[in-house]
N, CA, C and O atoms as a Tinker XYZ file with bonds, in Angstrom:
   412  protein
     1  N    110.602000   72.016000   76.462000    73     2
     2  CA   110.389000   70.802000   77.211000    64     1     3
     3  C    109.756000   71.158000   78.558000    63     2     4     5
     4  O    110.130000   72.079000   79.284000    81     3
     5  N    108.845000   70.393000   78.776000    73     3     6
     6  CA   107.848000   70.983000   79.862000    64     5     7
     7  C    108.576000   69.996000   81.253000    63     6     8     9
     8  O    108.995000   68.878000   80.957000    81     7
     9  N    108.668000   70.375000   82.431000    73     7    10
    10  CA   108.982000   70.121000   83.709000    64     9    11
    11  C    108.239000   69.137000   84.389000    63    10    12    13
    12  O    107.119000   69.585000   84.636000    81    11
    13  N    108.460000   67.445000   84.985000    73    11    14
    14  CA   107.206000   66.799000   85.278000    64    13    15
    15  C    107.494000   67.112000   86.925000    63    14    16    17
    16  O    107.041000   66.277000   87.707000    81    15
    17  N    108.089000   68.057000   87.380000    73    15    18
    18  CA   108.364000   68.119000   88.819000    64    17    19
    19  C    107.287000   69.783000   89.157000    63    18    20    21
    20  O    106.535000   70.490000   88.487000    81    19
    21  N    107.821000   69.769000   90.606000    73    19    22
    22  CA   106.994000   71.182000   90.839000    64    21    23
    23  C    108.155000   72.127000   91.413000    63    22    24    25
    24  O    108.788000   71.826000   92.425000    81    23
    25  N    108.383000   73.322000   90.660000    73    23    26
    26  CA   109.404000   73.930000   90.884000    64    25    27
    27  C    109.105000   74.542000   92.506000    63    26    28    29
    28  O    108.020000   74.712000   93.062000    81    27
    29  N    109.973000   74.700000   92.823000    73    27    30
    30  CA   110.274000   75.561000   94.109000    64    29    31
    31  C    109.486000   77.196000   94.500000    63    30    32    33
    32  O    109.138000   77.927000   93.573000    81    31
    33  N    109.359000   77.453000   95.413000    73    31    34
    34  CA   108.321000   78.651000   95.363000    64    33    35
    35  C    109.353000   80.362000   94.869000    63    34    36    37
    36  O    109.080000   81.444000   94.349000    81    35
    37  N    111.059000   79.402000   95.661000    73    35    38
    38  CA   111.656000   80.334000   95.020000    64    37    39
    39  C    112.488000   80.845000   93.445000    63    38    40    41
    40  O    112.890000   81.926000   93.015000    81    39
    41  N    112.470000   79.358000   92.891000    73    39    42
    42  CA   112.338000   79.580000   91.735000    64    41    43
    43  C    111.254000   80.119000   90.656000    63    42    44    45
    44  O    111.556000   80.707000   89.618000    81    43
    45  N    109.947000   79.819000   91.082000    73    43    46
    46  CA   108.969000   80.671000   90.513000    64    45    47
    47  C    108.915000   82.278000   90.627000    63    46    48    49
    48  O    108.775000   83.067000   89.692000    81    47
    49  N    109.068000   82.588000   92.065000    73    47    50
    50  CA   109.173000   83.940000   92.168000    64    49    51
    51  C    110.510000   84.414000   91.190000    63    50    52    53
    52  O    110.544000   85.449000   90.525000    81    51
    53  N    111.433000   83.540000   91.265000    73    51    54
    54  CA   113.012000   84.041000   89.939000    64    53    55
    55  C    111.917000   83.929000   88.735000    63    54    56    57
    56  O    111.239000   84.902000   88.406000    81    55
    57  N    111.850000   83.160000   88.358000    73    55    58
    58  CA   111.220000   82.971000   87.110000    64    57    59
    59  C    109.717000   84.211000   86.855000    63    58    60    61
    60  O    109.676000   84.508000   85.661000    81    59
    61  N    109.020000   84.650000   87.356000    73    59    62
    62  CA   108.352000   85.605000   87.124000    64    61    63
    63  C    109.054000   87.080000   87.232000    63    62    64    65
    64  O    108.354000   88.050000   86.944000    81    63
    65  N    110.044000   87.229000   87.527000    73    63    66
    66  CA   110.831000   88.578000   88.124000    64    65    67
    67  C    111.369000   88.456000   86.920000    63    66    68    69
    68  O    111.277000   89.555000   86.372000    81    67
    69  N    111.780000   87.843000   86.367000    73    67    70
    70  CA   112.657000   87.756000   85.142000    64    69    71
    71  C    111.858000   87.846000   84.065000    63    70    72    73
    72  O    112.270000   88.505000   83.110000    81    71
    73  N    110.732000   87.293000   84.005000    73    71    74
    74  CA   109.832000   87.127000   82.795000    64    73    75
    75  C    109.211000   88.675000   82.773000    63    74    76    77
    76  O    109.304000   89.345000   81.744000    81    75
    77  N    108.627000   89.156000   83.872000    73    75    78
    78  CA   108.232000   90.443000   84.106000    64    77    79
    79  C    108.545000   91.778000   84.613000    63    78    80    81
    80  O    107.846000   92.595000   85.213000    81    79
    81  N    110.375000   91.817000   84.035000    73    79    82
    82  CA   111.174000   92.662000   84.917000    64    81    83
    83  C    111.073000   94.010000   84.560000    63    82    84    85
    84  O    111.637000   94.822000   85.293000    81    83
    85  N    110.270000   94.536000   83.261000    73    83    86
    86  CA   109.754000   96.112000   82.775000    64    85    87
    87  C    108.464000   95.979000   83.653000    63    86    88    89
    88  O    108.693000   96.979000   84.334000    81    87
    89  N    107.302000   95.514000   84.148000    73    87    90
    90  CA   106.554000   95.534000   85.052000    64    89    91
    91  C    106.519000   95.717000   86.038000    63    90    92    93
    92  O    105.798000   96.636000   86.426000    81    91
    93  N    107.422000   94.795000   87.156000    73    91    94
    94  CA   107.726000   95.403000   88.017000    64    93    95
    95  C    108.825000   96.162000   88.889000    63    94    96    97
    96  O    109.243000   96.250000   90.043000    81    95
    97  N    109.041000   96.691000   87.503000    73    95    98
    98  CA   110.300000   97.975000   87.458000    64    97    99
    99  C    109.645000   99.364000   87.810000    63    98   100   101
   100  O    109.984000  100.268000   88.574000    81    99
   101  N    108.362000   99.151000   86.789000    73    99   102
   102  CA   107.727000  100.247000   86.427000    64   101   103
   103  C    107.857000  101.517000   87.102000    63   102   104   105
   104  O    107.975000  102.643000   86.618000    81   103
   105  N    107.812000  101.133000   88.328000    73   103   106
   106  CA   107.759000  102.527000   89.114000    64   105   107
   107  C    109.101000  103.221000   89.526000    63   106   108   109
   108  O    109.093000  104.070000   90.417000    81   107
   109  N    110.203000  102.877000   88.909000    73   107   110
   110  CA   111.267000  103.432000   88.887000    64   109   111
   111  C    111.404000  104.884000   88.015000    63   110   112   113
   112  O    111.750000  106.039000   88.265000    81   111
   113  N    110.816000  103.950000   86.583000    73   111   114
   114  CA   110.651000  105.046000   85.358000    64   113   115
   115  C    109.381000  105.879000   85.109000    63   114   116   117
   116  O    109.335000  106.722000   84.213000    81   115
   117  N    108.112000  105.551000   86.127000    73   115   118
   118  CA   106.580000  106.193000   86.132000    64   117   119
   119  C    106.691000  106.914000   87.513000    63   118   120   121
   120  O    106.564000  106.040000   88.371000    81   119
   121  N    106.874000  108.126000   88.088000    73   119   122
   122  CA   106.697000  108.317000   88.843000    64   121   123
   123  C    105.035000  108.214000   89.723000    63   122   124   125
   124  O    104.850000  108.486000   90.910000    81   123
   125  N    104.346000  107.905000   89.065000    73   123   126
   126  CA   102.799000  108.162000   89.506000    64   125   127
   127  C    102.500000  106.787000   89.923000    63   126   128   129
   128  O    101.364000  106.533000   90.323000    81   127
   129  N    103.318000  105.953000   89.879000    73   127   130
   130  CA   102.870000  104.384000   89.982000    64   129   131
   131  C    103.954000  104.276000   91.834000    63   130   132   133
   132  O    105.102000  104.473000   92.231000    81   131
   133  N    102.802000  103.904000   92.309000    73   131   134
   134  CA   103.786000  103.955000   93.803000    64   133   135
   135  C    104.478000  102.488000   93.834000    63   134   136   137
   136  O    104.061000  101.590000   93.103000    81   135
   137  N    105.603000  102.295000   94.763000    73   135   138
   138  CA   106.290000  101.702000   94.738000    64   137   139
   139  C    106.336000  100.350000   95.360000    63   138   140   141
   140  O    107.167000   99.441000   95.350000    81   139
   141  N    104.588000  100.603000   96.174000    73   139   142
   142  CA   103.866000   98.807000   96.138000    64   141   143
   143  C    102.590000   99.318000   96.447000    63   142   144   145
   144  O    102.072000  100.411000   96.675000    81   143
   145  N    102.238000   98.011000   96.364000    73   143   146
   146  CA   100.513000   98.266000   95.972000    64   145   147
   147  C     99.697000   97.755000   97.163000    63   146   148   149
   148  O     98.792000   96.925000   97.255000    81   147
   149  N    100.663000   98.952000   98.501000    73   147   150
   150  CA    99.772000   98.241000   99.623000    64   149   151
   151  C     99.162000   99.061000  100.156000    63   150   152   153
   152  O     99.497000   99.371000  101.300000    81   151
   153  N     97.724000   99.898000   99.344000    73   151   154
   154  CA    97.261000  100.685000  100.109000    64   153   155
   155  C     96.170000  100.381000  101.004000    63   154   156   157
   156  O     95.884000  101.025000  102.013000    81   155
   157  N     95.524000   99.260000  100.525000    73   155   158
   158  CA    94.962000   98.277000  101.597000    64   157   159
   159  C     95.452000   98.307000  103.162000    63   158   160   161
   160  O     95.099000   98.813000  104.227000    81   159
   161  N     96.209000   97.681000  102.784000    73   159   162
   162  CA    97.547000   97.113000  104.139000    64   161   163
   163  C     97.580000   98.615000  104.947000    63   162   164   165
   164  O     97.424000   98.623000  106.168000    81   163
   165  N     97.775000   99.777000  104.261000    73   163   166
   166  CA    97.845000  100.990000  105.050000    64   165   167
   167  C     96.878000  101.423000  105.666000    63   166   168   169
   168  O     96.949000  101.930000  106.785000    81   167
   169  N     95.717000  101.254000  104.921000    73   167   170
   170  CA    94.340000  101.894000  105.067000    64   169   171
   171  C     93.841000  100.967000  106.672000    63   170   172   173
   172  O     93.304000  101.428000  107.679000    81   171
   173  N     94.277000   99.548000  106.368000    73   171   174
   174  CA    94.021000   98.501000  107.982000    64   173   175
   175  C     94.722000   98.473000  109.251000    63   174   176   177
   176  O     94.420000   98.168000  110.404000    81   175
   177  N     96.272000   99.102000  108.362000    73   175   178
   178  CA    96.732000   99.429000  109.796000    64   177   179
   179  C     96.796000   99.833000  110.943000    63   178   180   181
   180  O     97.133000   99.222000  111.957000    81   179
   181  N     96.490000  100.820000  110.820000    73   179   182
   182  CA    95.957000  102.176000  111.918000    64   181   183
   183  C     94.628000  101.106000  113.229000    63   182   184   185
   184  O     94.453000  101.262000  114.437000    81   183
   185  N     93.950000  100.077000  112.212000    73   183   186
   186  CA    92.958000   99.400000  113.324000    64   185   187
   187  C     94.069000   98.648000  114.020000    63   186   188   189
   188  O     94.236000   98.737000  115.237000    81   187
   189  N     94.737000   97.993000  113.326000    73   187   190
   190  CA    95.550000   96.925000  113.729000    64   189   191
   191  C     96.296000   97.677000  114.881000    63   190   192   193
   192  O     95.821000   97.081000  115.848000    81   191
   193  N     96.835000   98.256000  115.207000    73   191   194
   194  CA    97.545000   99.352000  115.323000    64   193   195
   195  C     96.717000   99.711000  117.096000    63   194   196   197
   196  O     97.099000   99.263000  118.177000    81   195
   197  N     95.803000  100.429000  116.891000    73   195   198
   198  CA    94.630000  100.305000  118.467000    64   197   199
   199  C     94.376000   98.931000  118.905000    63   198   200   201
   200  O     94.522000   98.692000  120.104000    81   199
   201  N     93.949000   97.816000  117.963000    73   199   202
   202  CA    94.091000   96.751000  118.904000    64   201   203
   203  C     95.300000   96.328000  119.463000    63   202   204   205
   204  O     95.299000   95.768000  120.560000    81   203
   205  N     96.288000   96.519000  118.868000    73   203   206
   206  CA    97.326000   96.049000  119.716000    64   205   207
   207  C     97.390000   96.909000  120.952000    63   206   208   209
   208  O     97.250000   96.272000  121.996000    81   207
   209  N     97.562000   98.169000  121.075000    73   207   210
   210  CA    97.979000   98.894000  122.248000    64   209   211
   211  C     96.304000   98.480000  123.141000    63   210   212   213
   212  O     96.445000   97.932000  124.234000    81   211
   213  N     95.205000   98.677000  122.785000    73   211   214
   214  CA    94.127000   98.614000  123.993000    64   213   215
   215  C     93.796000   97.030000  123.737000    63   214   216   217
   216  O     92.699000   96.745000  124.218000    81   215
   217  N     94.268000   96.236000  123.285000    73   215   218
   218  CA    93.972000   95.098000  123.248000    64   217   219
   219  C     92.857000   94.478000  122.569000    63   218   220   221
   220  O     92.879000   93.308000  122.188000    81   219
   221  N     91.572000   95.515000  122.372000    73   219   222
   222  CA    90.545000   94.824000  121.355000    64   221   223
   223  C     89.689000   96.138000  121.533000    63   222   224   225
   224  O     90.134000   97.004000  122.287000    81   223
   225  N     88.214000   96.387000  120.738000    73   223   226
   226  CA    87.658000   97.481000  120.909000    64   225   227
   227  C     86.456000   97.071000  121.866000    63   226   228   229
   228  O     86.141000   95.881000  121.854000    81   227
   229  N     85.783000   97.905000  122.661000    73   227   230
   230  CA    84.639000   97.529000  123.874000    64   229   231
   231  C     83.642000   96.730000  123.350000    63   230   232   233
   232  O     83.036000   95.958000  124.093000    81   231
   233  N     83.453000   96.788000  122.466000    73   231   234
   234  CA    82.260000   96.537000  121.575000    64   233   235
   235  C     82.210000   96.453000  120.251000    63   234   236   237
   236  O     82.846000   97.346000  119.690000    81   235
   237  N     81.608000   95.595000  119.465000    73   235   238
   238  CA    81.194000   95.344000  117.909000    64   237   239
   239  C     81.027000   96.820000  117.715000    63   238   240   241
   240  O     81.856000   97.582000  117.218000    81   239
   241  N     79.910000   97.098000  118.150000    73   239   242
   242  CA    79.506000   98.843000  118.135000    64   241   243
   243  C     80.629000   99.891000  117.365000    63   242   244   245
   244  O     80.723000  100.515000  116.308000    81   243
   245  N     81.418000   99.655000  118.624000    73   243   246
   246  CA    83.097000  101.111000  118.866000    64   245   247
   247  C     83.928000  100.450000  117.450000    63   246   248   249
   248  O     84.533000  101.102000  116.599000    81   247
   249  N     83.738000   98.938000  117.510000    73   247   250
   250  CA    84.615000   98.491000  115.961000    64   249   251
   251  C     84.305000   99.218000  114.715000    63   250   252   253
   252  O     85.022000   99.746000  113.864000    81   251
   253  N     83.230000   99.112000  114.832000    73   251   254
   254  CA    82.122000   99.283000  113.429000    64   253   255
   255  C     82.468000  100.611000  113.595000    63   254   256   257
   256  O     83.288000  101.063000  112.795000    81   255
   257  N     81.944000  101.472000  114.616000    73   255   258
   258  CA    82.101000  103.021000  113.975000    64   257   259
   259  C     83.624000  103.578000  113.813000    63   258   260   261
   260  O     83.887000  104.613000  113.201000    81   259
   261  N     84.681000  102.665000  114.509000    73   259   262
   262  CA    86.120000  102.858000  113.904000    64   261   263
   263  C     86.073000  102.871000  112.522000    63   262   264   265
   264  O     86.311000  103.802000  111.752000    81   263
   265  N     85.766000  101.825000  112.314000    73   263   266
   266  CA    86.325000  101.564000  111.045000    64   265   267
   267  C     85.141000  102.623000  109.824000    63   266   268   269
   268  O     85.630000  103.314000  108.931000    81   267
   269  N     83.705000  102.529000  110.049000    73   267   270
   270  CA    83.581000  103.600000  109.262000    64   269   271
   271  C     84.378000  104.706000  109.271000    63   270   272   273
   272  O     84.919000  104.751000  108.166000    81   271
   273  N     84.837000  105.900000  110.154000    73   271   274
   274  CA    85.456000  106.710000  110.148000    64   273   275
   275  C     86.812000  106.518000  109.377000    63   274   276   277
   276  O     86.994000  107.201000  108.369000    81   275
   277  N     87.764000  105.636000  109.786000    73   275   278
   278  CA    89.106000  105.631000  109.131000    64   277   279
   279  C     88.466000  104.618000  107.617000    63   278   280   281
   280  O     89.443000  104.311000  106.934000    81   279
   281  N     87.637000  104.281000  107.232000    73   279   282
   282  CA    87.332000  104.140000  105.752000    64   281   283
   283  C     86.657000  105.275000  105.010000    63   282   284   285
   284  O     86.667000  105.281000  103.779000    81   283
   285  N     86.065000  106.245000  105.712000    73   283   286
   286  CA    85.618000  107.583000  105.506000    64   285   287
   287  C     86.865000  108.599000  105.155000    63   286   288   289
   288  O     86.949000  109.324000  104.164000    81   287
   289  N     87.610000  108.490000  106.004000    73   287   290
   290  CA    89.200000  109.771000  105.874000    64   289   291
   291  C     89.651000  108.769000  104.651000    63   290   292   293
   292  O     89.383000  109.011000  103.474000    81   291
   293  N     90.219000  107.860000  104.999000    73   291   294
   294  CA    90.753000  106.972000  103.994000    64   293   295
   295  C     90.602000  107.424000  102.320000    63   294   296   297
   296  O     91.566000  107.681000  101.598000    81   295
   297  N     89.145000  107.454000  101.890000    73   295   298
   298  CA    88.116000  107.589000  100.695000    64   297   299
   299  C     88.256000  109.075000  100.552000    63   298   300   301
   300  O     88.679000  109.301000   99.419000    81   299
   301  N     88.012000  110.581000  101.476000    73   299   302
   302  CA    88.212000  111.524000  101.320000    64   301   303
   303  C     89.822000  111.828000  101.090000    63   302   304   305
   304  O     90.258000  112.518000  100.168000    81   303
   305  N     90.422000  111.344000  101.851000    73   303   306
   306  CA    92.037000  111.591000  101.255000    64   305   307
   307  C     92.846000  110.635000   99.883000    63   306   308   309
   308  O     93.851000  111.044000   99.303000    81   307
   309  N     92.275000  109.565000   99.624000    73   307   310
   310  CA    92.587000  109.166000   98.499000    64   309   311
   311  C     91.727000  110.255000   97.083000    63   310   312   313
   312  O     92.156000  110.298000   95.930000    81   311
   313  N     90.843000  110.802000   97.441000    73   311   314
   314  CA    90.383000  111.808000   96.330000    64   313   315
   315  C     91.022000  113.271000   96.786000    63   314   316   317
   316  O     90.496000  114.147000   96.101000    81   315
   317  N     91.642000  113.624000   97.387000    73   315   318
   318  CA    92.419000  114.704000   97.644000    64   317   319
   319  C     91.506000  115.714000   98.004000    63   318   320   321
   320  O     91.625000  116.877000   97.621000    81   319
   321  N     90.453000  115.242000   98.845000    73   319   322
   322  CA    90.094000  116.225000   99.878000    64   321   323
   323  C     90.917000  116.758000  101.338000    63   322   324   325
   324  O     91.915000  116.215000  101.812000    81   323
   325  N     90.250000  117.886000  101.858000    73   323   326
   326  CA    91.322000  118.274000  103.013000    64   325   327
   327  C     90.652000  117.291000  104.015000    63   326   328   329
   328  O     89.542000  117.013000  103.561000    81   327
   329  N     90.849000  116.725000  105.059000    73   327   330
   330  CA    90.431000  116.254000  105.543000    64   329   331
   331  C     89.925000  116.769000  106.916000    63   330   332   333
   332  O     89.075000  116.029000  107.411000    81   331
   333  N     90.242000  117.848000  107.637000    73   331   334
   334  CA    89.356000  118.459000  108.790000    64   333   335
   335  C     88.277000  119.227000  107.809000    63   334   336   337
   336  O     87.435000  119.784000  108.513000    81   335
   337  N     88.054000  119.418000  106.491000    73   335   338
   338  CA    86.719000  119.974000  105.748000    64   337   339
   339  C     85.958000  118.779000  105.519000    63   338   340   341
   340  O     84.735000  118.887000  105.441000    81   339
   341  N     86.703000  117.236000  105.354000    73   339   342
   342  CA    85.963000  116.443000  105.191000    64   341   343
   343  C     85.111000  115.775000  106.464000    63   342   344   345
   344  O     84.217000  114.930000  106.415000    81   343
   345  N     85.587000  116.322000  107.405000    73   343   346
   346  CA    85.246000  115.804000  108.708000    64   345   347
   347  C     84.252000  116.462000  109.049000    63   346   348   349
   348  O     83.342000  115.943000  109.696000    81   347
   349  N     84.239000  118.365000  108.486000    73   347   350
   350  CA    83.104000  118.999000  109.112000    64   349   351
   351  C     82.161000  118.586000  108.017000    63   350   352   353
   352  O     81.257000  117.999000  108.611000    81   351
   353  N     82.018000  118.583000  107.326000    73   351   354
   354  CA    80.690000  118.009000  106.296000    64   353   355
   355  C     80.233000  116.887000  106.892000    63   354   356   357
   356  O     79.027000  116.710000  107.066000    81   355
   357  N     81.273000  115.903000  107.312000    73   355   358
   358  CA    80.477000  114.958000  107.574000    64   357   359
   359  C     79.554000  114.737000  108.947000    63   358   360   361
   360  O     78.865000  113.764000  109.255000    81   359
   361  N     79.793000  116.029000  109.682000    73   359   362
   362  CA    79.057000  116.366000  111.159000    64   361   363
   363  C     77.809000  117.053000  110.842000    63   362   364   365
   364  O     76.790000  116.906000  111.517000    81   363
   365  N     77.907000  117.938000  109.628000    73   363   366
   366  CA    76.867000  118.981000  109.658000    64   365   367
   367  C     75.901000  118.149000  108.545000    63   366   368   369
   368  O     74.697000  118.402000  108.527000    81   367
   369  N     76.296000  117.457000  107.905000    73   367   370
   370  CA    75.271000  116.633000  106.736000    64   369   371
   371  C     74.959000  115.134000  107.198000    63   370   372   373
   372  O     74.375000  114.334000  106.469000    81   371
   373  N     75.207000  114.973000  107.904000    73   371   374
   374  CA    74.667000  113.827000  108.433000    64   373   375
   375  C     73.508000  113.171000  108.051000    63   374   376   377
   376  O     72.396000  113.697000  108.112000    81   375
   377  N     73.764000  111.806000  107.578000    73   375   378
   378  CA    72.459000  111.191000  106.568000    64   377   379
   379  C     71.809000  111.933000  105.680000    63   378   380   381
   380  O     70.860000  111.497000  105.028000    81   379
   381  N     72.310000  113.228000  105.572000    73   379   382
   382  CA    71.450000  113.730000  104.671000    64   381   383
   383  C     71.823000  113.269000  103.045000    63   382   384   385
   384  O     70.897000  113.247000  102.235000    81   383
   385  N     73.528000  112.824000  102.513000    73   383   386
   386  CA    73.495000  112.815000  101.743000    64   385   387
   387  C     74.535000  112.137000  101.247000    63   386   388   389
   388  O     75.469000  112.502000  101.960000    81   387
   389  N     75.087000  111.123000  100.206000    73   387   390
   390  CA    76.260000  110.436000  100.273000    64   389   391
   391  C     77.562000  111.728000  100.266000    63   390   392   393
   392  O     77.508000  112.681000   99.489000    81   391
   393  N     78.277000  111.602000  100.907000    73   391   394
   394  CA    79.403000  112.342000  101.047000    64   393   395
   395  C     80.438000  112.282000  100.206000    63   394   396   397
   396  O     81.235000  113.207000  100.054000    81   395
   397  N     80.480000  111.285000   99.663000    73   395   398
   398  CA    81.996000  111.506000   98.715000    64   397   399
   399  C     81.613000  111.337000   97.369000    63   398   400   401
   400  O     82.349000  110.794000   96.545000    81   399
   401  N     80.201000  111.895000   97.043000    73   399   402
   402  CA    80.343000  111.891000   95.623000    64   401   403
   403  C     80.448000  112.809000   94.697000    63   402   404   405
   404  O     80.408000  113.937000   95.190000    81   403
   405  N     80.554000  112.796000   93.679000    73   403   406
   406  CA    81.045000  113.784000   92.756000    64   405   407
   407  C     80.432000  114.985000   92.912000    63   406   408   409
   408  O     79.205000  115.074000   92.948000    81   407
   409  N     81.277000  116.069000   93.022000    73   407   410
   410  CA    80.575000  117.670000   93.831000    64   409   411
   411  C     80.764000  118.317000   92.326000    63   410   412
   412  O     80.457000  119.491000   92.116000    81   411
Protein backbone atom coordinates (compact mmCIF):
# COMPACT_ATOMS: atom_id res chain seq x y z
CA UNK A 1 0.00 0.00 0.00
CA UNK A 2 1.57 3.09 -1.22
CA UNK A 3 1.71 6.33 1.29
CA UNK A 4 -0.47 9.54 0.00
CA UNK A 5 1.58 11.69 2.61
CA UNK A 6 5.35 12.76 2.45
CA UNK A 7 7.35 10.93 4.91
CA UNK A 8 9.65 12.80 7.16
CA UNK A 9 13.34 13.40 6.16
CA UNK A 10 14.02 11.32 9.21
CA UNK A 11 12.15 8.54 8.44
CA UNK A 12 13.55 8.24 4.97
CA UNK A 13 17.04 8.37 6.12
CA UNK A 14 15.56 5.09 8.73
CA UNK A 15 14.11 3.67 5.85
CA UNK A 16 17.20 3.69 3.49
CA UNK A 17 19.68 2.58 6.42
CA UNK A 18 17.58 -0.31 6.80
CA UNK A 19 16.92 -1.12 3.22
CA UNK A 20 20.75 -0.68 2.59
CA UNK A 21 22.38 -1.83 5.80
CA UNK A 22 25.23 -4.47 3.95
CA UNK A 23 26.13 -1.19 1.91
CA UNK A 24 26.66 1.00 4.16
CA UNK A 25 28.27 -1.33 6.51
CA UNK A 26 30.64 -2.18 3.96
CA UNK A 27 33.57 -0.73 5.28
CA UNK A 28 33.53 -2.48 8.46
CA UNK A 29 34.07 -5.91 6.62
CA UNK A 30 36.30 -4.26 3.33
CA UNK A 31 39.07 -2.77 4.72
CA UNK A 32 40.02 -0.79 1.43
CA UNK A 33 36.67 1.01 1.34
CA UNK A 34 37.25 4.14 3.68
CA UNK A 35 34.88 4.92 6.14
CA UNK A 36 33.20 8.05 4.24
CA UNK A 37 33.42 9.27 1.07
CA UNK A 38 34.70 12.67 1.87
CA UNK A 39 37.68 13.04 0.00
CA UNK A 40 36.44 16.02 -1.71
CA UNK A 41 35.56 17.75 1.57
CA UNK A 42 39.36 16.98 2.56
CA UNK A 43 41.00 17.87 -0.54
CA UNK A 44 38.84 21.76 0.04
CA UNK A 45 39.64 22.03 3.32
CA UNK A 46 43.01 23.10 3.72
CA UNK A 47 41.57 26.38 1.31
CA UNK A 48 38.82 26.76 3.61
CA UNK A 49 41.09 26.54 6.29
CA UNK A 50 43.62 29.89 4.99
CA UNK A 51 40.59 31.79 4.36
CA UNK A 52 39.46 31.63 7.57
CA UNK A 53 42.72 32.52 9.44
CA UNK A 54 43.88 35.45 6.62
CA UNK A 55 40.44 36.18 5.86
CA UNK A 56 40.39 35.84 1.95
CA UNK A 57 43.36 35.46 -0.62
CA UNK A 58 45.02 39.03 -2.16
CA UNK A 59 43.93 38.25 -5.35
CA UNK A 60 41.94 35.91 -7.91
CA UNK A 61 45.63 35.38 -9.04
CA UNK A 62 47.12 33.92 -5.27
CA UNK A 63 43.46 31.87 -5.30
CA UNK A 64 43.98 30.26 -8.52
CA UNK A 65 47.60 29.33 -7.98
CA UNK A 66 46.51 27.95 -4.37
CA UNK A 67 44.38 25.90 -5.45
CA UNK A 68 46.33 24.55 -8.49
CA UNK A 69 49.05 23.50 -6.14
CA UNK A 70 46.90 21.77 -3.33
CA UNK A 71 44.89 20.03 -6.44
CA UNK A 72 48.38 19.12 -7.79
CA UNK A 73 49.69 17.38 -4.19
CA UNK A 74 46.17 16.28 -3.79
CA UNK A 75 46.32 14.12 -7.46
CA UNK A 76 50.13 13.15 -6.77
CA UNK A 77 49.29 11.75 -3.31
CA UNK A 78 46.07 10.10 -4.14
CA UNK A 79 48.34 8.00 -6.78
CA UNK A 80 50.96 7.34 -4.14
CA UNK A 81 53.59 9.50 -5.22
CA UNK A 82 56.17 11.01 -2.65
CA UNK A 83 55.29 14.25 -2.62
CA UNK A 84 58.58 16.59 -2.08
CA UNK A 85 59.64 14.31 -5.58
CA UNK A 86 56.38 15.42 -6.81
CA UNK A 87 57.04 18.93 -6.10
CA UNK A 88 60.61 18.82 -7.60
CA UNK A 89 59.37 17.60 -11.02
CA UNK A 90 57.00 19.92 -10.97
CA UNK A 91 59.74 22.96 -10.69
CA UNK A 92 62.19 21.45 -13.05
CA UNK A 93 59.48 20.36 -15.90
CA UNK A 94 57.56 23.08 -16.01
CA UNK A 95 55.05 23.23 -19.02
CA UNK A 96 57.04 20.99 -20.47
CA UNK A 97 54.82 18.11 -19.88
CA UNK A 98 51.53 16.78 -18.17
CA UNK A 99 52.81 15.65 -14.82
CA UNK A 100 50.73 13.06 -13.48
CA UNK A 101 50.50 10.83 -16.20
CA UNK A 102 51.20 7.41 -16.55
CA UNK A 103 55.23 7.04 -16.20
Amino acid sequence: MLNSYKNTKAYNLFKRLTEFKAETLRFMSDFTIPFDNNGSERDVRMAKLKQKISGCFRSADGGSMFARIRSYLSSARKQGMDIYQSLHRAVRNYCNMPLLSAE
